[in-house]
Amino acid sequence: MGACHGLDVPLAFGTLDSPTGRQLLGDPPTLDAITVSRELQQAWVRFATTGDPGWPAHRPDQQLTRVLDTESKTLPYPEQASRQIWKDHTPTPFDLIEDGPQGQRPNTKAGSSEADPSTPSQVE
């Protein structure tokens, strides 16, 4: 499966037997998944208590990264070729809020960017 979005959550929190953990890591989880989960949890605790997760800090000139696996390694960033694709392409943010009547933002006072407390929230 490789590294997919959310895979780290059951590993980091040790919830391998949760519905998400079982879906992503198997039921029951493999010994390898349990081993990686323990390593990740220990690294989090070590980092929170000492500032050192157990491998070298990232440096721009080396770009080392920790690859957690059955045999974890610290090595040059393995997806550097993919990263280079975006090197000269800075994304331009776009506005996710449409203007309301008379150019007014939803839930704002006319002529202001501040929320109008008398207007019910759009997101509840």
mmCIF file of C-alpha atoms in Angstrom, residues 12-68:
data_model
loop_
_atom_site.group_PDB
_atom_site.id
_atom_site.type_symbol
_atom_site.label_atom_id
_atom_site.label_comp_id
_atom_site.label_asym_id
_atom_site.label_seq_id
_atom_site.Cartn_x
_atom_site.Cartn_y
_atom_site.Cartn_z
ATOM 1 C CA ALA A 12 0.972 6.806 15.949
ATOM 2 C CA PHE A 13 -1.846 6.283 18.434
ATOM 3 C CA GLY A 14 -1.521 2.505 18.688
ATOM 4 C CA THR A 15 -5.108 1.997 17.548
ATOM 5 C CA LEU A 16 -4.303 -0.861 15.203
ATOM 6 C CA ASP A 17 -7.461 -2.665 16.305
ATOM 7 C CA SER A 18 -9.759 0.286 15.487
ATOM 8 C CA PRO A 19 -11.955 0.086 12.366
ATOM 9 C CA THR A 20 -9.523 2.342 10.472
ATOM 10 C CA GLY A 21 -6.519 0.433 11.776
ATOM 11 C CA ARG A 22 -8.020 -2.901 10.723
ATOM 12 C CA GLN A 23 -8.956 -1.530 7.296
ATOM 13 C CA LEU A 24 -5.492 -0.098 6.622
ATOM 14 C CA LEU A 25 -3.265 -2.594 8.418
ATOM 15 C CA GLY A 26 -5.191 -5.851 8.506
ATOM 16 C CA ASP A 27 -7.187 -7.785 11.052
ATOM 17 C CA PRO A 28 -5.349 -8.801 13.070
ATOM 18 C CA PRO A 29 -2.498 -6.342 12.442
ATOM 19 C CA THR A 30 0.755 -7.885 11.277
ATOM 20 C CA LEU A 31 3.783 -8.094 13.528
ATOM 21 C CA ASP A 32 5.449 -5.594 11.164
ATOM 22 C CA ALA A 33 2.624 -3.074 11.713
ATOM 23 C CA ILE A 34 2.906 -3.501 15.473
ATOM 24 C CA THR A 35 6.691 -2.994 15.290
ATOM 25 C CA VAL A 36 6.387 0.187 13.184
ATOM 26 C CA SER A 37 3.648 1.485 15.501
ATOM 27 C CA ARG A 38 5.860 0.999 18.554
ATOM 28 C CA GLU A 39 8.805 2.692 16.857
ATOM 29 C CA LEU A 40 6.674 5.686 15.849
ATOM 30 C CA GLN A 41 5.153 6.033 19.323
ATOM 31 C CA GLN A 42 8.579 5.814 20.977
ATOM 32 C CA ALA A 43 9.932 8.444 18.572
ATOM 33 C CA TRP A 44 7.041 10.791 19.417
ATOM 34 C CA VAL A 45 7.604 10.381 23.158
ATOM 35 C CA ARG A 46 11.379 10.814 22.767
ATOM 36 C CA PHE A 47 10.873 13.951 20.654
ATOM 37 C CA ALA A 48 8.294 15.419 23.069
ATOM 38 C CA THR A 49 10.490 14.824 26.104
ATOM 39 C CA THR A 50 13.993 15.482 24.730
ATOM 40 C CA GLY A 51 13.576 17.158 21.330
ATOM 41 C CA ASP A 52 15.353 14.236 19.656
ATOM 42 C CA PRO A 53 13.245 11.559 17.916
ATOM 43 C CA GLY A 54 16.263 9.277 17.544
ATOM 44 C CA TRP A 55 17.527 10.262 14.101
ATOM 45 C CA PRO A 56 19.337 13.332 12.686
ATOM 46 C CA ALA A 57 17.391 16.581 12.324
ATOM 47 C CA HIS A 58 16.481 17.725 8.816
ATOM 48 C CA ARG A 59 19.106 19.941 7.190
ATOM 49 C CA PRO A 60 18.477 21.635 3.832
ATOM 50 C CA ASP A 61 21.890 20.549 2.516
ATOM 51 C CA GLN A 62 21.260 16.858 3.309
ATOM 52 C CA GLN A 63 17.465 16.530 3.192
ATOM 53 C CA LEU A 64 17.516 13.321 5.189
ATOM 54 C CA THR A 65 14.212 11.761 6.150
ATOM 55 C CA ARG A 66 13.213 8.855 8.343
ATOM 56 C CA VAL A 67 11.492 6.035 6.478
ATOM 57 C CA LEU A 68 9.590 3.911 8.982
#
